[in-house]
Amino acid sequence: MSRAAIFLDRDGVINQKRDDYVKNISELEIFEYVPNAINLLKKNNFLIILITNQSIINRKIVTLDTLNAIHKKLQNFLNEHNTSIDAIYFCPHKPDENCDCRKPQPGLILKATKEFDINLEESWFIGDSQTDIEAANLANCNSFLVNDSHNLMYAAQEIIKLKNSSV
Ligand SMILES: [Mg+2]
Ligand SMILES: [Zn+2]
């Protein structure tokens, strides 16, 4: 049976965004409410899938090993709080490579949808930029734009409210 998912953008949603990119584990500053928000979503039966543009790979700013270490730090932090992200998908390409996976392209959403048998109609993309919303629109899933005052925790609560009111 197909499942609903919450697709999460990384920078600006899970952790503090940096103009010069998150280049090492010490630059990954995870927002304190993230474990609770993910826990809440998982309790409501959503798969949690991270979808992130990381052109720093093909710009040769960080290696794949470093990116993996950054994501391992995130998972370890979540595990310490008894939760986790189910899968992490990233696009390594630069804009001029014209790939189909760099948001606003929906390639990674569609790939995850296939691999996890996701019901897109009941799924949401939570992001902090217009490209996240565009990717969600192209994939035909719902979207939620977050900002400093309406963050991931707020989005999680609102999505669950909507889910419970529609059944
Ligand atoms: Mg972002
Ligand atoms: Zn790509």
mmCIF file of C-alpha atoms and ligand atoms in Angstrom:
data_model
loop_
_atom_site.group_PDB
_atom_site.id
_atom_site.type_symbol
_atom_site.label_atom_id
_atom_site.label_comp_id
_atom_site.label_asym_id
_atom_site.label_seq_id
_atom_site.Cartn_x
_atom_site.Cartn_y
_atom_site.Cartn_z
ATOM 1 C CA MET A 1 0.000 0.000 0.000
ATOM 2 C CA SER A 2 1.374 3.382 -0.902
ATOM 3 C CA ARG A 3 2.244 5.819 1.860
ATOM 4 C CA ALA A 4 2.193 9.568 2.329
ATOM 5 C CA ALA A 5 5.513 11.317 2.747
ATOM 6 C CA ILE A 6 6.851 14.578 4.004
ATOM 7 C CA PHE A 7 9.663 15.750 1.761
ATOM 8 C CA LEU A 8 11.964 18.097 3.608
ATOM 9 C CA ASP A 9 14.365 20.619 2.214
ATOM 10 C CA ARG A 10 17.549 20.775 4.312
ATOM 11 C CA ASP A 11 19.150 24.225 4.526
ATOM 12 C CA GLY A 12 16.774 26.722 6.125
ATOM 13 C CA VAL A 13 14.322 24.012 7.199
ATOM 14 C CA ILE A 14 16.396 21.530 9.244
ATOM 15 C CA ASN A 15 19.465 23.659 9.836
ATOM 16 C CA GLN A 16 20.651 27.231 9.679
ATOM 17 C CA LYS A 17 21.263 28.319 6.109
ATOM 18 C CA ARG A 18 24.700 29.783 5.305
ATOM 19 C CA ASP A 19 25.504 32.040 2.357
ATOM 20 C CA ASP A 20 28.794 30.185 1.943
ATOM 21 C CA TYR A 21 27.210 26.685 2.252
ATOM 22 C CA VAL A 22 27.468 24.122 5.049
ATOM 23 C CA LYS A 23 30.975 22.824 4.329
ATOM 24 C CA ASN A 24 31.751 20.664 7.368
ATOM 25 C CA ILE A 25 30.006 19.070 10.323
ATOM 26 C CA SER A 26 30.664 22.008 12.644
ATOM 27 C CA GLU A 27 28.803 24.324 10.266
ATOM 28 C CA LEU A 28 25.684 22.155 10.504
ATOM 29 C CA GLU A 29 23.557 23.976 13.077
ATOM 30 C CA ILE A 30 20.374 21.951 13.472
ATOM 31 C CA PHE A 31 17.303 23.821 14.767
ATOM 32 C CA GLU A 32 16.333 22.559 18.220
ATOM 33 C CA TYR A 33 12.705 21.740 17.330
ATOM 34 C CA VAL A 34 13.610 19.403 14.444
ATOM 35 C CA PRO A 35 13.521 16.057 16.358
ATOM 36 C CA ASN A 36 10.108 16.857 17.869
ATOM 37 C CA ALA A 37 8.694 17.960 14.529
ATOM 38 C CA ILE A 38 9.923 14.802 12.764
ATOM 39 C CA ASN A 39 8.662 12.629 15.604
ATOM 40 C CA LEU A 40 5.247 14.214 15.375
ATOM 41 C CA LEU A 41 5.083 13.627 11.613
ATOM 42 C CA LYS A 42 6.207 10.007 11.946
ATOM 43 C CA LYS A 43 3.601 9.341 14.628
ATOM 44 C CA ASN A 44 1.073 10.462 12.042
ATOM 45 C CA ASN A 45 2.382 7.851 9.667
ATOM 46 C CA PHE A 46 4.346 10.039 7.267
ATOM 47 C CA LEU A 47 7.586 8.849 5.702
ATOM 48 C CA ILE A 48 10.304 11.485 6.110
ATOM 49 C CA ILE A 49 12.468 12.113 3.059
ATOM 50 C CA LEU A 50 15.146 14.767 2.744
ATOM 51 C CA ILE A 51 15.560 16.331 -0.708
ATOM 52 C CA THR A 52 18.414 18.780 -1.041
ATOM 53 C CA ASN A 53 20.388 20.604 -3.733
ATOM 54 C CA GLN A 54 24.089 20.206 -2.945
ATOM 55 C CA SER A 55 25.929 21.701 -5.902
ATOM 56 C CA ILE A 56 28.911 22.058 -3.547
ATOM 57 C CA ILE A 57 29.788 18.531 -4.677
ATOM 58 C CA ASN A 58 30.260 19.350 -8.354
ATOM 59 C CA ARG A 59 31.615 22.799 -7.508
ATOM 60 C CA LYS A 60 34.325 20.775 -5.693
ATOM 61 C CA ILE A 61 33.841 22.717 -2.464
ATOM 62 C CA VAL A 62 33.245 19.553 -0.434
ATOM 63 C CA THR A 63 33.815 15.879 -1.122
ATOM 64 C CA LEU A 64 31.129 13.223 -1.087
ATOM 65 C CA ASP A 65 32.709 11.861 2.117
ATOM 66 C CA THR A 66 32.211 15.215 3.831
ATOM 67 C CA LEU A 67 28.608 15.499 2.670
ATOM 68 C CA ASN A 68 27.982 11.980 3.976
ATOM 69 C CA ALA A 69 29.580 12.935 7.303
ATOM 70 C CA ILE A 70 27.298 15.981 7.548
ATOM 71 C CA HIS A 71 24.255 13.781 6.945
ATOM 72 C CA LYS A 72 25.529 11.201 9.428
ATOM 73 C CA LYS A 73 25.767 13.942 12.066
ATOM 74 C CA LEU A 74 22.144 14.856 11.340
ATOM 75 C CA GLN A 75 20.982 11.229 11.623
ATOM 76 C CA ASN A 76 22.993 10.678 14.807
ATOM 77 C CA PHE A 77 21.437 13.779 16.358
ATOM 78 C CA LEU A 78 17.953 12.535 15.437
ATOM 79 C CA ASN A 79 18.715 9.012 16.708
ATOM 80 C CA GLU A 80 19.727 10.483 20.063
ATOM 81 C CA HIS A 81 16.219 11.928 20.172
ATOM 82 C CA ASN A 82 14.603 8.627 19.145
ATOM 83 C CA THR A 83 13.746 9.578 15.604
ATOM 84 C CA SER A 84 15.266 9.543 12.125
ATOM 85 C CA ILE A 85 14.912 10.555 8.502
ATOM 86 C CA ASP A 86 13.933 7.595 6.297
ATOM 87 C CA ALA A 87 16.024 8.587 3.293
ATOM 88 C CA ILE A 88 18.237 11.377 2.029
ATOM 89 C CA TYR A 89 18.355 12.333 -1.651
ATOM 90 C CA PHE A 90 20.694 15.037 -2.927
ATOM 91 C CA CYS A 91 21.462 16.614 -6.284
ATOM 92 C CA PRO A 92 25.230 17.128 -6.744
ATOM 93 C CA HIS A 93 24.911 19.103 -9.977
ATOM 94 C CA LYS A 94 25.604 22.744 -10.787
ATOM 95 C CA PRO A 95 22.812 24.797 -12.370
ATOM 96 C CA ASP A 96 24.542 24.823 -15.786
ATOM 97 C CA GLU A 97 24.535 21.018 -15.925
ATOM 98 C CA ASN A 98 20.778 21.132 -16.578
ATOM 99 C CA CYS A 99 20.061 17.891 -14.732
ATOM 100 C CA ASP A 100 16.552 16.742 -13.922
ATOM 101 C CA CYS A 101 17.176 16.441 -10.182
ATOM 102 C CA ARG A 102 18.168 19.948 -9.094
ATOM 103 C CA LYS A 103 15.121 21.693 -7.602
ATOM 104 C CA PRO A 104 12.940 23.257 -9.017
ATOM 105 C CA GLN A 105 13.131 20.084 -11.121
ATOM 106 C CA PRO A 106 11.093 17.311 -9.468
ATOM 107 C CA GLY A 107 13.510 14.455 -10.307
ATOM 108 C CA LEU A 108 14.416 13.502 -6.742
ATOM 109 C CA ILE A 109 10.817 13.631 -5.549
ATOM 110 C CA LEU A 110 9.816 11.310 -8.385
ATOM 111 C CA LYS A 111 12.729 8.973 -7.693
ATOM 112 C CA ALA A 112 11.802 8.700 -4.006
ATOM 113 C CA THR A 113 8.159 8.222 -4.958
ATOM 114 C CA LYS A 114 9.090 5.198 -7.054
ATOM 115 C CA GLU A 115 11.479 3.721 -4.514
ATOM 116 C CA PHE A 116 9.130 4.102 -1.534
ATOM 117 C CA ASP A 117 5.763 3.733 -3.312
ATOM 118 C CA ILE A 118 4.613 7.169 -2.179
ATOM 119 C CA ASN A 119 1.145 8.607 -2.633
ATOM 120 C CA LEU A 120 1.961 12.124 -3.893
ATOM 121 C CA GLU A 121 -1.574 13.443 -3.490
ATOM 122 C CA GLU A 122 -1.333 12.950 0.267
ATOM 123 C CA SER A 123 2.286 14.097 0.504
ATOM 124 C CA TRP A 124 3.835 17.471 1.278
ATOM 125 C CA PHE A 125 7.045 19.271 0.482
ATOM 126 C CA ILE A 126 8.236 21.567 3.270
ATOM 127 C CA GLY A 127 10.763 24.109 2.038
ATOM 128 C CA ASP A 128 11.988 27.631 2.607
ATOM 129 C CA SER A 129 12.404 28.742 -0.983
ATOM 130 C CA GLN A 130 10.294 29.164 -4.066
ATOM 131 C CA THR A 131 12.249 26.447 -5.884
ATOM 132 C CA ASP A 132 11.007 23.913 -3.304
ATOM 133 C CA ILE A 133 7.425 24.957 -3.963
ATOM 134 C CA GLU A 134 7.954 24.767 -7.732
ATOM 135 C CA ALA A 135 9.387 21.251 -7.441
ATOM 136 C CA ALA A 136 6.353 20.211 -5.388
ATOM 137 C CA ASN A 137 4.017 21.705 -7.977
ATOM 138 C CA LEU A 138 5.774 19.889 -10.820
ATOM 139 C CA ALA A 139 5.531 16.606 -8.888
ATOM 140 C CA ASN A 140 1.862 17.252 -8.052
ATOM 141 C CA CYS A 141 2.267 17.127 -4.305
ATOM 142 C CA ASN A 142 1.247 19.654 -1.657
ATOM 143 C CA SER A 143 3.716 22.232 -0.401
ATOM 144 C CA PHE A 144 4.348 24.350 2.668
ATOM 145 C CA LEU A 145 6.668 27.364 2.679
ATOM 146 C CA VAL A 146 8.396 27.948 6.013
ATOM 147 C CA ASN A 147 10.140 31.020 7.408
ATOM 148 C CA ASP A 148 11.569 32.162 10.753
ATOM 149 C CA SER A 149 8.201 32.646 12.415
ATOM 150 C CA HIS A 150 6.443 29.726 10.711
ATOM 151 C CA ASN A 151 9.072 27.027 10.971
ATOM 152 C CA LEU A 152 9.132 23.245 10.523
ATOM 153 C CA MET A 153 7.317 22.653 13.822
ATOM 154 C CA TYR A 154 4.530 25.003 12.787
ATOM 155 C CA ALA A 155 4.312 23.326 9.362
ATOM 156 C CA ALA A 156 4.142 19.863 10.940
ATOM 157 C CA GLN A 157 1.299 20.898 13.242
ATOM 158 C CA GLU A 158 -0.665 22.550 10.428
ATOM 159 C CA ILE A 159 -0.246 19.569 8.084
ATOM 160 C CA ILE A 160 -1.452 17.166 10.771
ATOM 161 C CA LYS A 161 -4.460 19.379 11.487
ATOM 162 C CA LEU A 162 -5.369 19.329 7.797
ATOM 163 C CA LYS A 163 -4.834 15.579 7.575
ATOM 164 C CA ASN A 164 -7.094 14.909 10.540
ATOM 165 C CA SER A 165 -9.811 17.244 9.322
ATOM 166 C CA SER A 166 -9.978 15.579 5.917
ATOM 167 C CA VAL A 167 -10.781 12.058 7.178
HETATM 168 MG MG MG B 1 16.448 25.744 1.703
HETATM 169 ZN ZN ZN B 2 20.977 17.052 -10.280
#
